[in-house]
Amino acid sequence: MNKRSGLETKKCILAASMDVFSRKGYTASSIREIAKAAKISIGTVYIYFKNKEELYQNLIENKKQELTEKIGYIFLEKKSAREALKDFIRIHLEYAVKHKEFILLHIREHGFSFGIEKKRAFFNQQIEIIEKIIKKGIDSGEFRKSDPGNTARIIMGTIRGIILTIALDNVNVRPKELSNFILCALLKDKQVKNNIP
Amino acid sequence: MNKRSGLETKKCILAASMDVFSRKGYTASSIREIAKAAKISIGTVYIYFKNKEELYQNLIENKKQELTEKIGYIFLEKKSAREALKDFIRIHLEYAVKHKEFILLHIREHGFSFGIEKKRAFFNQQIEIIEKIIKKGIDSGEFRKSDPGNTARIIMGTIRGIILTIALDNVNVRPKELSNFILCALLKDKQVKNNIP
Amino acid sequence: MNKRSGLETKKCILAASMDVFSRKGYTASSIREIAKAAKISIGTVYIYFKNKEELYQNLIENKKQELTEKIGYIFLEKKSAREALKDFIRIHLEYAVKHKEFILLHIREHGFSFGIEKKRAFFNQQIEIIEKIIKKGIDSGEFRKSDPGNTARIIMGTIRGIILTIALDNVNVRPKELSNFILCALLKDKQVKNNIP
Amino acid sequence: MNKRSGLETKKCILAASMDVFSRKGYTASSIREIAKAAKISIGTVYIYFKNKEELYQNLIENKKQELTEKIGYIFLEKKSAREALKDFIRIHLEYAVKHKEFILLHIREHGFSFGIEKKRAFFNQQIEIIEKIIKKGIDSGEFRKSDPGNTARIIMGTIRGIILTIALDNVNVRPKELSNFILCALLKDKQVKNNIP
DNA sequence: TATGAATGAGGGTTCATTCAT
DNA sequence: CATGAATGAACCCTCATTCAT
């Protein structure tokens, strides 16, 4: 019966459950296993979280906020659309590399009964950010004309796919490579650095 | 207790399990539910499949073959790289629309203990096909110069992401839109039809 | 895995659960123990009963019907109120002796969240039967005048109390003794056989 | 963390546990809930009571003493058997109305593994008191001749049943009604006030 | 081939109890 | 005295799997 502060134990549970959940998925993870990974007893988990679902939700919410904040801060002051898009892509990819576990969990349990609406909302919000960047680029003459909504959805899809590749297959894709590819498709003049290394 | 031929019953189980598995994922699906959906008894499932895992594997294998065959047939005789790529994208997207269920299942259980190697192999094989197309395009002067391996991985990632979007969020992305976007990034001269509707 | 008919197993579970429930009460009884007493596995219990509560309810319902039927049949054709009351008391007491277990269970879990309304209804129905008998007795001049409702409630209470005594303390009270006592209180002329043995 | 005297806290726990126990029964009541009702922490309960069982026993003992004392005081100096019996009935019924909770608890957990002997002893002691009253009544010529042991048991059973009715069904039975009924059965001459209101 | 009764390990969750603070 | 974090056994229930019919 190690006496620790409540907060410490809670963090410990969250870390352990992130590990277990993302390896096995929600249903296949057991509270028993999470408790073991956190080196506490089963009962203790239930002191900090009402039940399995709440533990899971808590986990998701925590991580999502982290990313949302990062994205939010950086954009408004950017000068060119091109630079903004580059940053957007970089942040998402860096986050994915850093939080492979979470990404896996997030994708895997998308479509899971609870919390799906929130997930979709997050995704749509990201698309809107891209849309704004594209509009700005078209207005400033940097980008070719195109339907910003459609294009934004395709770009977000692309980012999602690359993140999936990173998380699932442990392949490293550098942000610059992806930026170059996408900018190739967007820029009026092909003044991108050639993406041959 | 409808008398059917063995094959019929087996197909019936496979169809039912596709339905249940893709709605709930592997772990959360129960043999009881699958049997009910197939309108047979639990015991009968075990006549045709050794256990739950084998049933699942069988399902995956079935569907994967379908796609592989479609992709395989069409390529070799294509003329331009541009057309080949368009077809490749179209076939994947059409397949995704038609088999949302399977896609979901596939992604969800990626990383699931068994069968992961096969999944990765399939994916890499698709990347190789794209790589060949890109090389051909560069050689023929259609495409800009780039590292074919990297670019192929990015394109496959993009396709994967769009498929994910289609399957998860029920959004419709037309193959032509995606082709245009990708070709924009690849073609030497921006001679793509503008992707504004 | 003894193969029996479903009905047999169900009866076996009901018998075992009657035993366990009435010894320990609802909450303190565990499905494990009931299964053990019935010499079957835990899972089997859940084939026949949706859950613990349903098993309990089923038990109660079964036994109550038995008694209700016995009481119902015998009354209408009776001649004197005195004989009717004697029979009523005898049937209740005989039933109590035979089903001590059930009586215990019934009383113990009275006030338990579920099923209370049904229990009260049964009880009130019994009171009404006594009331009718008393009215008949007063009309025919057998019984002294009194408020039939009040008296019926007291008599039913008395029966209940004696049954409780039988069930809880394993004391034998012969129906004739109780009848004599009650008739003493009801009859106009003290023409009861003296209740000294 | 209100500072109170130890005694105060103990009383508070007893009151809370009476409330909870009699609503839910022994097994279904949790220390957590009792602590909450007493507005103290779980640990504190264990300062005053060794464990759940001891808390329960303590409660029972407390209440039983109250009643025993009341019964004890009043009897010896009574004049007629008739008055004595009336008082006995009145005191029991008044006590029942006042302590429905306790009655419920007492009945419900009768047969519970521990404490049953004490309960039976109390009951038998009450029967003995009635027996003495009846003997006195027969000797003095007030009561008809009967077997005092049997009759006492029946009367005690009757009282118990009425108390049960009061506690379980929230029905009000006035002591006088019950006294009248019982005296009707006992008195030589039917010189009881007619129990029609 | 098809059934469905039977099994028991393992899931989520609760709860009496302990003890360092 | 009082707290509340920690424990783990035991609860109800589900499920993959087996097998006599």
PDB file of N, CA, C and O in Angstrom, chain D residues 115-171:
ATOM      1  N   GLY D 115     -26.740 -14.038  15.945  1.00  0.00           N
ATOM      2  CA  GLY D 115     -27.712 -13.345  16.776  1.00  0.00           C
ATOM      3  C   GLY D 115     -29.072 -13.996  16.868  1.00  0.00           C
ATOM      4  O   GLY D 115     -29.940 -13.523  17.604  1.00  0.00           O
ATOM      5  N   ILE D 116     -29.279 -15.084  16.187  1.00  0.00           N
ATOM      6  CA  ILE D 116     -30.620 -15.654  16.182  1.00  0.00           C
ATOM      7  C   ILE D 116     -31.052 -16.169  17.556  1.00  0.00           C
ATOM      8  O   ILE D 116     -32.211 -16.031  17.950  1.00  0.00           O
ATOM      9  N   GLU D 117     -30.107 -16.718  18.288  1.00  0.00           N
ATOM     10  CA  GLU D 117     -30.457 -17.256  19.603  1.00  0.00           C
ATOM     11  C   GLU D 117     -31.004 -16.175  20.527  1.00  0.00           C
ATOM     12  O   GLU D 117     -32.005 -16.356  21.208  1.00  0.00           O
ATOM     13  N   LYS D 118     -30.359 -15.042  20.472  1.00  0.00           N
ATOM     14  CA  LYS D 118     -30.822 -13.919  21.301  1.00  0.00           C
ATOM     15  C   LYS D 118     -32.240 -13.514  20.946  1.00  0.00           C
ATOM     16  O   LYS D 118     -33.059 -13.191  21.790  1.00  0.00           O
ATOM     17  N   LYS D 119     -32.500 -13.524  19.645  1.00  0.00           N
ATOM     18  CA  LYS D 119     -33.827 -13.123  19.211  1.00  0.00           C
ATOM     19  C   LYS D 119     -34.877 -14.088  19.739  1.00  0.00           C
ATOM     20  O   LYS D 119     -35.927 -13.694  20.229  1.00  0.00           O
ATOM     21  N   ARG D 120     -34.595 -15.353  19.612  1.00  0.00           N
ATOM     22  CA  ARG D 120     -35.537 -16.357  20.078  1.00  0.00           C
ATOM     23  C   ARG D 120     -35.750 -16.239  21.597  1.00  0.00           C
ATOM     24  O   ARG D 120     -36.873 -16.357  22.098  1.00  0.00           O
ATOM     25  N   ALA D 121     -34.688 -15.992  22.272  1.00  0.00           N
ATOM     26  CA  ALA D 121     -34.778 -15.877  23.733  1.00  0.00           C
ATOM     27  C   ALA D 121     -35.726 -14.742  24.112  1.00  0.00           C
ATOM     28  O   ALA D 121     -36.605 -14.890  24.969  1.00  0.00           O
ATOM     29  N   PHE D 122     -35.564 -13.631  23.447  1.00  0.00           N
ATOM     30  CA  PHE D 122     -36.423 -12.482  23.723  1.00  0.00           C
ATOM     31  C   PHE D 122     -37.891 -12.845  23.505  1.00  0.00           C
ATOM     32  O   PHE D 122     -38.762 -12.548  24.323  1.00  0.00           O
ATOM     33  N   PHE D 123     -38.125 -13.511  22.431  1.00  0.00           N
ATOM     34  CA  PHE D 123     -39.477 -13.889  22.073  1.00  0.00           C
ATOM     35  C   PHE D 123     -40.088 -14.826  23.126  1.00  0.00           C
ATOM     36  O   PHE D 123     -41.209 -14.619  23.591  1.00  0.00           O
ATOM     37  N   ASN D 124     -39.327 -15.817  23.503  1.00  0.00           N
ATOM     38  CA  ASN D 124     -39.825 -16.759  24.502  1.00  0.00           C
ATOM     39  C   ASN D 124     -40.094 -16.085  25.838  1.00  0.00           C
ATOM     40  O   ASN D 124     -41.051 -16.420  26.549  1.00  0.00           O
ATOM     41  N   GLN D 125     -39.290 -15.142  26.154  1.00  0.00           N
ATOM     42  CA  GLN D 125     -39.450 -14.400  27.396  1.00  0.00           C
ATOM     43  C   GLN D 125     -40.783 -13.635  27.377  1.00  0.00           C
ATOM     44  O   GLN D 125     -41.517 -13.589  28.375  1.00  0.00           O
ATOM     45  N   GLN D 126     -41.122 -13.102  26.231  1.00  0.00           N
ATOM     46  CA  GLN D 126     -42.402 -12.411  26.100  1.00  0.00           C
ATOM     47  C   GLN D 126     -43.569 -13.395  26.275  1.00  0.00           C
ATOM     48  O   GLN D 126     -44.573 -13.092  26.914  1.00  0.00           O
ATOM     49  N   ILE D 127     -43.395 -14.569  25.684  1.00  0.00           N
ATOM     50  CA  ILE D 127     -44.448 -15.578  25.804  1.00  0.00           C
ATOM     51  C   ILE D 127     -44.667 -15.938  27.274  1.00  0.00           C
ATOM     52  O   ILE D 127     -45.802 -16.080  27.735  1.00  0.00           O
ATOM     53  N   GLU D 128     -43.574 -16.050  27.994  1.00  0.00           N
ATOM     54  CA  GLU D 128     -43.699 -16.387  29.414  1.00  0.00           C
ATOM     55  C   GLU D 128     -44.489 -15.334  30.187  1.00  0.00           C
ATOM     56  O   GLU D 128     -45.292 -15.655  31.067  1.00  0.00           O
ATOM     57  N   ILE D 129     -44.243 -14.101  29.840  1.00  0.00           N
ATOM     58  CA  ILE D 129     -44.992 -13.034  30.508  1.00  0.00           C
ATOM     59  C   ILE D 129     -46.493 -13.208  30.257  1.00  0.00           C
ATOM     60  O   ILE D 129     -47.313 -13.149  31.173  1.00  0.00           O
ATOM     61  N   ILE D 130     -46.841 -13.439  29.009  1.00  0.00           N
ATOM     62  CA  ILE D 130     -48.260 -13.626  28.694  1.00  0.00           C
ATOM     63  C   ILE D 130     -48.825 -14.827  29.465  1.00  0.00           C
ATOM     64  O   ILE D 130     -49.934 -14.787  30.009  1.00  0.00           O
ATOM     65  N   GLU D 131     -48.031 -15.896  29.475  1.00  0.00           N
ATOM     66  CA  GLU D 131     -48.478 -17.107  30.159  1.00  0.00           C
ATOM     67  C   GLU D 131     -48.855 -16.800  31.613  1.00  0.00           C
ATOM     68  O   GLU D 131     -49.895 -17.233  32.112  1.00  0.00           O
ATOM     69  N   LYS D 132     -47.975 -16.031  32.259  1.00  0.00           N
ATOM     70  CA  LYS D 132     -48.240 -15.674  33.658  1.00  0.00           C
ATOM     71  C   LYS D 132     -49.551 -14.918  33.775  1.00  0.00           C
ATOM     72  O   LYS D 132     -50.361 -15.172  34.669  1.00  0.00           O
ATOM     73  N   ILE D 133     -49.755 -14.000  32.866  1.00  0.00           N
ATOM     74  CA  ILE D 133     -50.993 -13.212  32.907  1.00  0.00           C
ATOM     75  C   ILE D 133     -52.206 -14.117  32.748  1.00  0.00           C
ATOM     76  O   ILE D 133     -53.211 -13.992  33.462  1.00  0.00           O
ATOM     77  N   ILE D 134     -52.112 -15.044  31.801  1.00  0.00           N
ATOM     78  CA  ILE D 134     -53.251 -15.931  31.557  1.00  0.00           C
ATOM     79  C   ILE D 134     -53.552 -16.796  32.786  1.00  0.00           C
ATOM     80  O   ILE D 134     -54.709 -16.933  33.210  1.00  0.00           O
ATOM     81  N   LYS D 135     -52.480 -17.365  33.348  1.00  0.00           N
ATOM     82  CA  LYS D 135     -52.683 -18.178  34.560  1.00  0.00           C
ATOM     83  C   LYS D 135     -53.411 -17.383  35.626  1.00  0.00           C
ATOM     84  O   LYS D 135     -54.383 -17.854  36.237  1.00  0.00           O
ATOM     85  N   LYS D 136     -52.923 -16.180  35.815  1.00  0.00           N
ATOM     86  CA  LYS D 136     -53.546 -15.313  36.811  1.00  0.00           C
ATOM     87  C   LYS D 136     -55.016 -15.101  36.493  1.00  0.00           C
ATOM     88  O   LYS D 136     -55.884 -15.180  37.374  1.00  0.00           O
ATOM     89  N   GLY D 137     -55.332 -14.877  35.242  1.00  0.00           N
ATOM     90  CA  GLY D 137     -56.709 -14.645  34.812  1.00  0.00           C
ATOM     91  C   GLY D 137     -57.590 -15.867  35.038  1.00  0.00           C
ATOM     92  O   GLY D 137     -58.750 -15.748  35.455  1.00  0.00           O
ATOM     93  N   ILE D 138     -57.036 -17.028  34.742  1.00  0.00           N
ATOM     94  CA  ILE D 138     -57.816 -18.254  34.949  1.00  0.00           C
ATOM     95  C   ILE D 138     -58.066 -18.459  36.444  1.00  0.00           C
ATOM     96  O   ILE D 138     -59.189 -18.749  36.875  1.00  0.00           O
ATOM     97  N   ASP D 139     -56.981 -18.258  37.201  1.00  0.00           N
ATOM     98  CA  ASP D 139     -57.111 -18.423  38.658  1.00  0.00           C
ATOM     99  C   ASP D 139     -58.158 -17.484  39.230  1.00  0.00           C
ATOM    100  O   ASP D 139     -58.962 -17.853  40.086  1.00  0.00           O
ATOM    101  N   SER D 140     -58.130 -16.255  38.753  1.00  0.00           N
ATOM    102  CA  SER D 140     -59.053 -15.266  39.323  1.00  0.00           C
ATOM    103  C   SER D 140     -60.463 -15.417  38.763  1.00  0.00           C
ATOM    104  O   SER D 140     -61.369 -14.695  39.150  1.00  0.00           O
ATOM    105  N   GLY D 141     -60.640 -16.322  37.804  1.00  0.00           N
ATOM    106  CA  GLY D 141     -61.972 -16.524  37.248  1.00  0.00           C
ATOM    107  C   GLY D 141     -62.338 -15.556  36.138  1.00  0.00           C
ATOM    108  O   GLY D 141     -63.426 -15.605  35.587  1.00  0.00           O
ATOM    109  N   GLU D 142     -61.423 -14.674  35.792  1.00  0.00           N
ATOM    110  CA  GLU D 142     -61.727 -13.751  34.688  1.00  0.00           C
ATOM    111  C   GLU D 142     -61.783 -14.486  33.352  1.00  0.00           C
ATOM    112  O   GLU D 142     -62.637 -14.238  32.519  1.00  0.00           O
ATOM    113  N   PHE D 143     -60.775 -15.390  33.154  1.00  0.00           N
ATOM    114  CA  PHE D 143     -60.617 -16.029  31.832  1.00  0.00           C
ATOM    115  C   PHE D 143     -61.192 -17.443  31.836  1.00  0.00           C
ATOM    116  O   PHE D 143     -61.240 -18.103  32.870  1.00  0.00           O
ATOM    117  N   ARG D 144     -61.588 -17.858  30.685  1.00  0.00           N
ATOM    118  CA  ARG D 144     -61.995 -19.242  30.496  1.00  0.00           C
ATOM    119  C   ARG D 144     -60.800 -20.154  30.744  1.00  0.00           C
ATOM    120  O   ARG D 144     -59.650 -19.744  30.609  1.00  0.00           O
ATOM    121  N   LYS D 145     -61.098 -21.398  30.985  1.00  0.00           N
ATOM    122  CA  LYS D 145     -60.012 -22.349  31.150  1.00  0.00           C
ATOM    123  C   LYS D 145     -59.389 -22.680  29.803  1.00  0.00           C
ATOM    124  O   LYS D 145     -60.104 -22.848  28.809  1.00  0.00           O
ATOM    125  N   SER D 146     -58.090 -22.763  29.745  1.00  0.00           N
ATOM    126  CA  SER D 146     -57.391 -23.167  28.514  1.00  0.00           C
ATOM    127  C   SER D 146     -55.959 -23.499  28.886  1.00  0.00           C
ATOM    128  O   SER D 146     -55.536 -23.252  30.014  1.00  0.00           O
ATOM    129  N   ASP D 147     -55.277 -24.081  27.939  1.00  0.00           N
ATOM    130  CA  ASP D 147     -53.869 -24.371  28.200  1.00  0.00           C
ATOM    131  C   ASP D 147     -53.064 -23.087  28.103  1.00  0.00           C
ATOM    132  O   ASP D 147     -52.940 -22.515  27.009  1.00  0.00           O
ATOM    133  N   PRO D 148     -52.544 -22.586  29.221  1.00  0.00           N
ATOM    134  CA  PRO D 148     -51.912 -21.255  29.211  1.00  0.00           C
ATOM    135  C   PRO D 148     -50.719 -21.173  28.252  1.00  0.00           C
ATOM    136  O   PRO D 148     -50.535 -20.164  27.570  1.00  0.00           O
ATOM    137  N   GLY D 149     -49.933 -22.254  28.142  1.00  0.00           N
ATOM    138  CA  GLY D 149     -48.761 -22.244  27.244  1.00  0.00           C
ATOM    139  C   GLY D 149     -49.176 -22.044  25.797  1.00  0.00           C
ATOM    140  O   GLY D 149     -48.737 -21.110  25.122  1.00  0.00           O
ATOM    141  N   ASN D 150     -50.084 -22.934  25.345  1.00  0.00           N
ATOM    142  CA  ASN D 150     -50.578 -22.824  23.972  1.00  0.00           C
ATOM    143  C   ASN D 150     -51.166 -21.457  23.688  1.00  0.00           C
ATOM    144  O   ASN D 150     -50.842 -20.812  22.698  1.00  0.00           O
ATOM    145  N   THR D 151     -52.064 -21.057  24.568  1.00  0.00           N
ATOM    146  CA  THR D 151     -52.757 -19.790  24.342  1.00  0.00           C
ATOM    147  C   THR D 151     -51.783 -18.619  24.309  1.00  0.00           C
ATOM    148  O   THR D 151     -51.890 -17.727  23.469  1.00  0.00           O
ATOM    149  N   ALA D 152     -50.816 -18.664  25.207  1.00  0.00           N
ATOM    150  CA  ALA D 152     -49.824 -17.582  25.226  1.00  0.00           C
ATOM    151  C   ALA D 152     -49.077 -17.522  23.910  1.00  0.00           C
ATOM    152  O   ALA D 152     -48.849 -16.441  23.349  1.00  0.00           O
ATOM    153  N   ARG D 153     -48.735 -18.702  23.414  1.00  0.00           N
ATOM    154  CA  ARG D 153     -48.000 -18.705  22.139  1.00  0.00           C
ATOM    155  C   ARG D 153     -48.866 -18.141  21.015  1.00  0.00           C
ATOM    156  O   ARG D 153     -48.406 -17.398  20.152  1.00  0.00           O
ATOM    157  N   ILE D 154     -50.126 -18.522  21.037  1.00  0.00           N
ATOM    158  CA  ILE D 154     -51.016 -17.983  20.004  1.00  0.00           C
ATOM    159  C   ILE D 154     -51.149 -16.473  20.127  1.00  0.00           C
ATOM    160  O   ILE D 154     -51.079 -15.743  19.138  1.00  0.00           O
ATOM    161  N   ILE D 155     -51.307 -15.997  21.343  1.00  0.00           N
ATOM    162  CA  ILE D 155     -51.449 -14.543  21.529  1.00  0.00           C
ATOM    163  C   ILE D 155     -50.186 -13.802  21.111  1.00  0.00           C
ATOM    164  O   ILE D 155     -50.238 -12.799  20.398  1.00  0.00           O
ATOM    165  N   MET D 156     -49.064 -14.350  21.494  1.00  0.00           N
ATOM    166  CA  MET D 156     -47.821 -13.685  21.089  1.00  0.00           C
ATOM    167  C   MET D 156     -47.689 -13.702  19.576  1.00  0.00           C
ATOM    168  O   MET D 156     -47.294 -12.715  18.955  1.00  0.00           O
ATOM    169  N   GLY D 157     -48.072 -14.834  18.981  1.00  0.00           N
ATOM    170  CA  GLY D 157     -48.065 -14.917  17.513  1.00  0.00           C
ATOM    171  C   GLY D 157     -48.961 -13.856  16.911  1.00  0.00           C
ATOM    172  O   GLY D 157     -48.597 -13.179  15.943  1.00  0.00           O
ATOM    173  N   THR D 158     -50.130 -13.702  17.500  1.00  0.00           N
ATOM    174  CA  THR D 158     -51.064 -12.696  17.008  1.00  0.00           C
ATOM    175  C   THR D 158     -50.454 -11.298  17.064  1.00  0.00           C
ATOM    176  O   THR D 158     -50.485 -10.538  16.086  1.00  0.00           O
ATOM    177  N   ILE D 159     -49.898 -10.999  18.198  1.00  0.00           N
ATOM    178  CA  ILE D 159     -49.267  -9.672  18.332  1.00  0.00           C
ATOM    179  C   ILE D 159     -48.180  -9.494  17.285  1.00  0.00           C
ATOM    180  O   ILE D 159     -48.092  -8.472  16.609  1.00  0.00           O
ATOM    181  N   ARG D 160     -47.378 -10.512  17.157  1.00  0.00           N
ATOM    182  CA  ARG D 160     -46.299 -10.453  16.174  1.00  0.00           C
ATOM    183  C   ARG D 160     -46.849 -10.198  14.773  1.00  0.00           C
ATOM    184  O   ARG D 160     -46.322  -9.402  13.996  1.00  0.00           O
ATOM    185  N   GLY D 161     -47.913 -10.888  14.444  1.00  0.00           N
ATOM    186  CA  GLY D 161     -48.502 -10.734  13.121  1.00  0.00           C
ATOM    187  C   GLY D 161     -49.028  -9.326  12.901  1.00  0.00           C
ATOM    188  O   GLY D 161     -48.841  -8.739  11.828  1.00  0.00           O
ATOM    189  N   ILE D 162     -49.667  -8.798  13.926  1.00  0.00           N
ATOM    190  CA  ILE D 162     -50.206  -7.444  13.785  1.00  0.00           C
ATOM    191  C   ILE D 162     -49.070  -6.434  13.653  1.00  0.00           C
ATOM    192  O   ILE D 162     -49.130  -5.506  12.847  1.00  0.00           O
ATOM    193  N   ILE D 163     -48.057  -6.642  14.430  1.00  0.00           N
ATOM    194  CA  ILE D 163     -46.891  -5.755  14.333  1.00  0.00           C
ATOM    195  C   ILE D 163     -46.309  -5.815  12.938  1.00  0.00           C
ATOM    196  O   ILE D 163     -45.966  -4.796  12.322  1.00  0.00           O
ATOM    197  N   LEU D 164     -46.213  -7.021  12.415  1.00  0.00           N
ATOM    198  CA  LEU D 164     -45.718  -7.198  11.048  1.00  0.00           C
ATOM    199  C   LEU D 164     -46.573  -6.398  10.082  1.00  0.00           C
ATOM    200  O   LEU D 164     -46.066  -5.685   9.209  1.00  0.00           O
ATOM    201  N   THR D 165     -47.872  -6.522  10.258  1.00  0.00           N
ATOM    202  CA  THR D 165     -48.789  -5.796   9.383  1.00  0.00           C
ATOM    203  C   THR D 165     -48.559  -4.290   9.471  1.00  0.00           C
ATOM    204  O   THR D 165     -48.519  -3.587   8.456  1.00  0.00           O
ATOM    205  N   ILE D 166     -48.409  -3.827  10.681  1.00  0.00           N
ATOM    206  CA  ILE D 166     -48.148  -2.402  10.866  1.00  0.00           C
ATOM    207  C   ILE D 166     -46.865  -1.980  10.177  1.00  0.00           C
ATOM    208  O   ILE D 166     -46.815  -1.008   9.426  1.00  0.00           O
ATOM    209  N   ALA D 167     -45.817  -2.763  10.403  1.00  0.00           N
ATOM    210  CA  ALA D 167     -44.507  -2.369   9.899  1.00  0.00           C
ATOM    211  C   ALA D 167     -44.410  -2.514   8.389  1.00  0.00           C
ATOM    212  O   ALA D 167     -43.906  -1.639   7.695  1.00  0.00           O
ATOM    213  N   LEU D 168     -44.927  -3.628   7.899  1.00  0.00           N
ATOM    214  CA  LEU D 168     -44.762  -3.880   6.472  1.00  0.00           C
ATOM    215  C   LEU D 168     -45.726  -3.081   5.624  1.00  0.00           C
ATOM    216  O   LEU D 168     -45.358  -2.531   4.599  1.00  0.00           O
ATOM    217  N   ASP D 169     -46.972  -3.069   6.024  1.00  0.00           N
ATOM    218  CA  ASP D 169     -47.982  -2.521   5.136  1.00  0.00           C
ATOM    219  C   ASP D 169     -48.448  -1.142   5.544  1.00  0.00           C
ATOM    220  O   ASP D 169     -49.342  -0.588   4.944  1.00  0.00           O
ATOM    221  N   ASN D 170     -47.804  -0.619   6.604  1.00  0.00           N
ATOM    222  CA  ASN D 170     -48.131   0.737   7.003  1.00  0.00           C
ATOM    223  C   ASN D 170     -49.599   0.903   7.368  1.00  0.00           C
ATOM    224  O   ASN D 170     -50.175   1.975   7.218  1.00  0.00           O
ATOM    225  N   VAL D 171     -50.191  -0.179   7.824  1.00  0.00           N
ATOM    226  CA  VAL D 171     -51.588  -0.130   8.226  1.00  0.00           C
ATOM    227  C   VAL D 171     -51.630   0.210   9.714  1.00  0.00           C
ATOM    228  O   VAL D 171     -50.795  -0.247  10.484  1.00  0.00           O
TER     229      VAL D 171
END
